[in-house]
Amino acid sequence: MPDDVQREHDLLLQADALIIVFPVYWWAMPAQLKGWFDRVLTSRRSFSRSTSRFSVVAHLSAHVLAITGGNEAGYSSRGYDDAMRTQIETGILNFSGFRSTSWTWLWDRALGPTEQLRAASQDVVDAIVREARPRIK
């Protein structure tokens, strides 16, 4: 296993949750983030078929925070929201064996004021941490 992938696995093993924040580009995650998933989760240690004893993600919840430049009506009328959730939640996170997943959309925020985006993102992250806190040792 490459050293950089091993380092990422070590970080995942130490984590309590994985929060994935990204701007939506062409109804998908940015290529660099997809590349991280491809390198780090495409190994015998992360697939759900592995026993949880060897998995680097089975103990983790994964939380997606997708920041869009469009509104909910535009995404849902064309099915983009369902398509993205299926691809990322089912196709990547669930298949890789994460304990649980959640999804939050920040609609029409990509082009707004940076401080508003930062505040909205922080509110979501704070809620995830509050919910996870009882499980964190």
PDB file of C-alpha atoms in Angstrom:
ATOM      1  CA  MET A   1       0.000   0.000   0.000  1.00  0.00           C
ATOM      2  CA  PRO A   2       1.400   3.456  -0.837  1.00  0.00           C
ATOM      3  CA  ASP A   3       2.588   5.483   2.161  1.00  0.00           C
ATOM      4  CA  ASP A   4       0.127   8.337   1.515  1.00  0.00           C
ATOM      5  CA  VAL A   5      -2.830   5.939   1.491  1.00  0.00           C
ATOM      6  CA  GLN A   6      -1.585   4.274   4.681  1.00  0.00           C
ATOM      7  CA  ARG A   7      -1.429   7.708   6.355  1.00  0.00           C
ATOM      8  CA  GLU A   8      -5.035   8.390   5.332  1.00  0.00           C
ATOM      9  CA  HIS A   9      -6.097   4.993   6.701  1.00  0.00           C
ATOM     10  CA  ASP A  10      -4.336   5.780   9.982  1.00  0.00           C
ATOM     11  CA  LEU A  11      -6.226   9.088  10.212  1.00  0.00           C
ATOM     12  CA  LEU A  12      -9.548   7.374   9.508  1.00  0.00           C
ATOM     13  CA  LEU A  13      -8.861   4.797  12.212  1.00  0.00           C
ATOM     14  CA  GLN A  14      -8.343   7.618  14.733  1.00  0.00           C
ATOM     15  CA  ALA A  15     -11.424   9.617  13.663  1.00  0.00           C
ATOM     16  CA  ASP A  16     -14.871   9.640  15.249  1.00  0.00           C
ATOM     17  CA  ALA A  17     -16.680  10.806  12.096  1.00  0.00           C
ATOM     18  CA  LEU A  18     -15.928  11.856   8.533  1.00  0.00           C
ATOM     19  CA  ILE A  19     -17.451  15.134   7.354  1.00  0.00           C
ATOM     20  CA  ILE A  20     -17.246  15.669   3.606  1.00  0.00           C
ATOM     21  CA  VAL A  21     -17.825  19.277   2.498  1.00  0.00           C
ATOM     22  CA  PHE A  22     -17.723  20.232  -1.155  1.00  0.00           C
ATOM     23  CA  PRO A  23     -19.132  22.588  -3.779  1.00  0.00           C
ATOM     24  CA  VAL A  24     -21.277  20.786  -6.337  1.00  0.00           C
ATOM     25  CA  TYR A  25     -19.676  20.925  -9.799  1.00  0.00           C
ATOM     26  CA  TRP A  26     -21.813  19.673 -12.690  1.00  0.00           C
ATOM     27  CA  TRP A  27     -23.984  17.697 -10.257  1.00  0.00           C
ATOM     28  CA  ALA A  28     -21.048  15.850  -8.774  1.00  0.00           C
ATOM     29  CA  MET A  29     -18.241  16.247  -6.266  1.00  0.00           C
ATOM     30  CA  PRO A  30     -15.009  17.910  -7.445  1.00  0.00           C
ATOM     31  CA  ALA A  31     -12.564  15.570  -9.169  1.00  0.00           C
ATOM     32  CA  GLN A  32      -9.917  15.966  -6.465  1.00  0.00           C
ATOM     33  CA  LEU A  33     -12.340  14.698  -3.805  1.00  0.00           C
ATOM     34  CA  LYS A  34     -13.417  11.803  -6.031  1.00  0.00           C
ATOM     35  CA  GLY A  35      -9.726  11.005  -6.460  1.00  0.00           C
ATOM     36  CA  TRP A  36      -9.306  10.838  -2.661  1.00  0.00           C
ATOM     37  CA  PHE A  37     -12.170   8.347  -2.447  1.00  0.00           C
ATOM     38  CA  ASP A  38     -10.693   6.340  -5.313  1.00  0.00           C
ATOM     39  CA  ARG A  39      -7.251   6.103  -3.693  1.00  0.00           C
ATOM     40  CA  VAL A  40      -8.178   5.769  -0.036  1.00  0.00           C
ATOM     41  CA  LEU A  41     -11.352   3.694  -0.133  1.00  0.00           C
ATOM     42  CA  THR A  42     -10.395   1.410  -2.997  1.00  0.00           C
ATOM     43  CA  SER A  43      -8.519  -1.054  -0.891  1.00  0.00           C
ATOM     44  CA  ARG A  44      -9.296  -4.281   0.878  1.00  0.00           C
ATOM     45  CA  ARG A  45      -9.235  -2.401   4.191  1.00  0.00           C
ATOM     46  CA  SER A  46     -12.230  -0.217   3.454  1.00  0.00           C
ATOM     47  CA  PHE A  47     -14.777  -2.241   1.507  1.00  0.00           C
ATOM     48  CA  SER A  48     -17.774  -3.414   3.490  1.00  0.00           C
ATOM     49  CA  ARG A  49     -17.026  -6.978   2.446  1.00  0.00           C
ATOM     50  CA  SER A  50     -14.016  -6.814   4.756  1.00  0.00           C
ATOM     51  CA  THR A  51     -14.621  -7.870   8.299  1.00  0.00           C
ATOM     52  CA  SER A  52     -15.077  -4.847  10.527  1.00  0.00           C
ATOM     53  CA  ARG A  53     -11.924  -5.906  12.356  1.00  0.00           C
ATOM     54  CA  PHE A  54      -9.871  -4.904   9.321  1.00  0.00           C
ATOM     55  CA  SER A  55     -12.001  -2.026   8.006  1.00  0.00           C
ATOM     56  CA  VAL A  56     -10.758   1.539   8.320  1.00  0.00           C
ATOM     57  CA  VAL A  57     -14.300   2.982   8.091  1.00  0.00           C
ATOM     58  CA  ALA A  58     -16.738   0.541   9.746  1.00  0.00           C
ATOM     59  CA  HIS A  59     -16.630   2.501  13.016  1.00  0.00           C
ATOM     60  CA  LEU A  60     -17.309   5.849  11.310  1.00  0.00           C
ATOM     61  CA  SER A  61     -20.371   7.839  10.413  1.00  0.00           C
ATOM     62  CA  ALA A  62     -19.994   9.840   7.198  1.00  0.00           C
ATOM     63  CA  HIS A  63     -21.723  13.185   6.772  1.00  0.00           C
ATOM     64  CA  VAL A  64     -22.020  14.933   3.403  1.00  0.00           C
ATOM     65  CA  LEU A  65     -22.430  18.699   3.169  1.00  0.00           C
ATOM     66  CA  ALA A  66     -23.052  19.643  -0.474  1.00  0.00           C
ATOM     67  CA  ILE A  67     -22.889  23.342  -1.343  1.00  0.00           C
ATOM     68  CA  THR A  68     -24.835  24.279  -4.468  1.00  0.00           C
ATOM     69  CA  GLY A  69     -25.154  27.234  -6.790  1.00  0.00           C
ATOM     70  CA  GLY A  70     -28.727  26.223  -7.588  1.00  0.00           C
ATOM     71  CA  ASN A  71     -31.920  25.825  -5.650  1.00  0.00           C
ATOM     72  CA  GLU A  72     -33.738  22.744  -4.420  1.00  0.00           C
ATOM     73  CA  ALA A  73     -36.533  23.037  -7.002  1.00  0.00           C
ATOM     74  CA  GLY A  74     -34.059  23.001  -9.879  1.00  0.00           C
ATOM     75  CA  TYR A  75     -32.241  19.954  -8.579  1.00  0.00           C
ATOM     76  CA  SER A  76     -35.331  17.938  -7.666  1.00  0.00           C
ATOM     77  CA  SER A  77     -37.208  18.710 -10.900  1.00  0.00           C
ATOM     78  CA  ARG A  78     -34.411  17.077 -12.871  1.00  0.00           C
ATOM     79  CA  GLY A  79     -33.540  14.378 -10.321  1.00  0.00           C
ATOM     80  CA  TYR A  80     -30.013  15.691  -9.743  1.00  0.00           C
ATOM     81  CA  ASP A  81     -30.410  15.495  -5.962  1.00  0.00           C
ATOM     82  CA  ASP A  82     -31.449  11.831  -6.011  1.00  0.00           C
ATOM     83  CA  ALA A  83     -28.768  10.950  -8.554  1.00  0.00           C
ATOM     84  CA  MET A  84     -26.009  12.531  -6.461  1.00  0.00           C
ATOM     85  CA  ARG A  85     -27.178  10.928  -3.242  1.00  0.00           C
ATOM     86  CA  THR A  86     -27.367   7.511  -4.896  1.00  0.00           C
ATOM     87  CA  GLN A  87     -23.904   7.858  -6.393  1.00  0.00           C
ATOM     88  CA  ILE A  88     -22.175   9.170  -3.275  1.00  0.00           C
ATOM     89  CA  GLU A  89     -24.144   7.693  -0.371  1.00  0.00           C
ATOM     90  CA  THR A  90     -25.024   4.300  -1.832  1.00  0.00           C
ATOM     91  CA  GLY A  91     -22.270   3.850  -4.387  1.00  0.00           C
ATOM     92  CA  ILE A  92     -19.341   5.072  -2.289  1.00  0.00           C
ATOM     93  CA  LEU A  93     -20.095   5.492   1.411  1.00  0.00           C
ATOM     94  CA  ASN A  94     -22.485   2.596   2.049  1.00  0.00           C
ATOM     95  CA  PHE A  95     -20.555   0.261  -0.244  1.00  0.00           C
ATOM     96  CA  SER A  96     -17.331   1.142   1.582  1.00  0.00           C
ATOM     97  CA  GLY A  97     -18.913   0.150   4.881  1.00  0.00           C
ATOM     98  CA  PHE A  98     -19.399   3.357   6.866  1.00  0.00           C
ATOM     99  CA  ARG A  99     -21.508   2.750   9.986  1.00  0.00           C
ATOM    100  CA  SER A 100     -24.035   5.429   8.987  1.00  0.00           C
ATOM    101  CA  THR A 101     -24.417   8.392   6.663  1.00  0.00           C
ATOM    102  CA  SER A 102     -26.226  11.718   6.556  1.00  0.00           C
ATOM    103  CA  TRP A 103     -26.688  14.328   3.849  1.00  0.00           C
ATOM    104  CA  THR A 104     -27.223  18.088   4.036  1.00  0.00           C
ATOM    105  CA  TRP A 105     -27.716  20.437   1.116  1.00  0.00           C
ATOM    106  CA  LEU A 106     -26.758  24.095   1.378  1.00  0.00           C
ATOM    107  CA  TRP A 107     -28.959  25.312  -1.455  1.00  0.00           C
ATOM    108  CA  ASP A 108     -27.991  28.320  -3.545  1.00  0.00           C
ATOM    109  CA  ARG A 109     -25.006  29.190  -1.355  1.00  0.00           C
ATOM    110  CA  ALA A 110     -21.994  28.749  -3.646  1.00  0.00           C
ATOM    111  CA  LEU A 111     -22.157  32.298  -4.947  1.00  0.00           C
ATOM    112  CA  GLY A 112     -23.331  33.997  -1.753  1.00  0.00           C
ATOM    113  CA  PRO A 113     -21.284  35.914   0.804  1.00  0.00           C
ATOM    114  CA  THR A 114     -18.442  33.829   2.237  1.00  0.00           C
ATOM    115  CA  GLU A 115     -19.374  34.585   5.835  1.00  0.00           C
ATOM    116  CA  GLN A 116     -22.936  33.327   5.345  1.00  0.00           C
ATOM    117  CA  LEU A 117     -21.625  30.110   3.801  1.00  0.00           C
ATOM    118  CA  ARG A 118     -19.088  29.673   6.600  1.00  0.00           C
ATOM    119  CA  ALA A 119     -21.780  30.219   9.262  1.00  0.00           C
ATOM    120  CA  ALA A 120     -24.234  27.796   7.625  1.00  0.00           C
ATOM    121  CA  SER A 121     -21.514  25.144   7.226  1.00  0.00           C
ATOM    122  CA  GLN A 122     -20.423  25.574  10.834  1.00  0.00           C
ATOM    123  CA  ASP A 123     -24.008  25.146  12.043  1.00  0.00           C
ATOM    124  CA  VAL A 124     -24.217  21.781  10.265  1.00  0.00           C
ATOM    125  CA  VAL A 125     -20.830  20.641  11.568  1.00  0.00           C
ATOM    126  CA  ASP A 126     -21.764  21.705  15.121  1.00  0.00           C
ATOM    127  CA  ALA A 127     -24.982  19.669  14.913  1.00  0.00           C
ATOM    128  CA  ILE A 128     -23.056  16.597  13.734  1.00  0.00           C
ATOM    129  CA  VAL A 129     -20.544  16.959  16.573  1.00  0.00           C
ATOM    130  CA  ARG A 130     -23.334  17.416  19.150  1.00  0.00           C
ATOM    131  CA  GLU A 131     -25.073  14.287  17.870  1.00  0.00           C
ATOM    132  CA  ALA A 132     -21.825  12.286  17.864  1.00  0.00           C
ATOM    133  CA  ARG A 133     -20.531  13.535  21.205  1.00  0.00           C
ATOM    134  CA  PRO A 134     -22.230  10.816  23.323  1.00  0.00           C
ATOM    135  CA  ARG A 135     -20.392   8.178  21.258  1.00  0.00           C
ATOM    136  CA  ILE A 136     -17.030   9.949  21.430  1.00  0.00           C
ATOM    137  CA  LYS A 137     -14.919   8.597  24.248  1.00  0.00           C
TER     138      LYS A 137
END
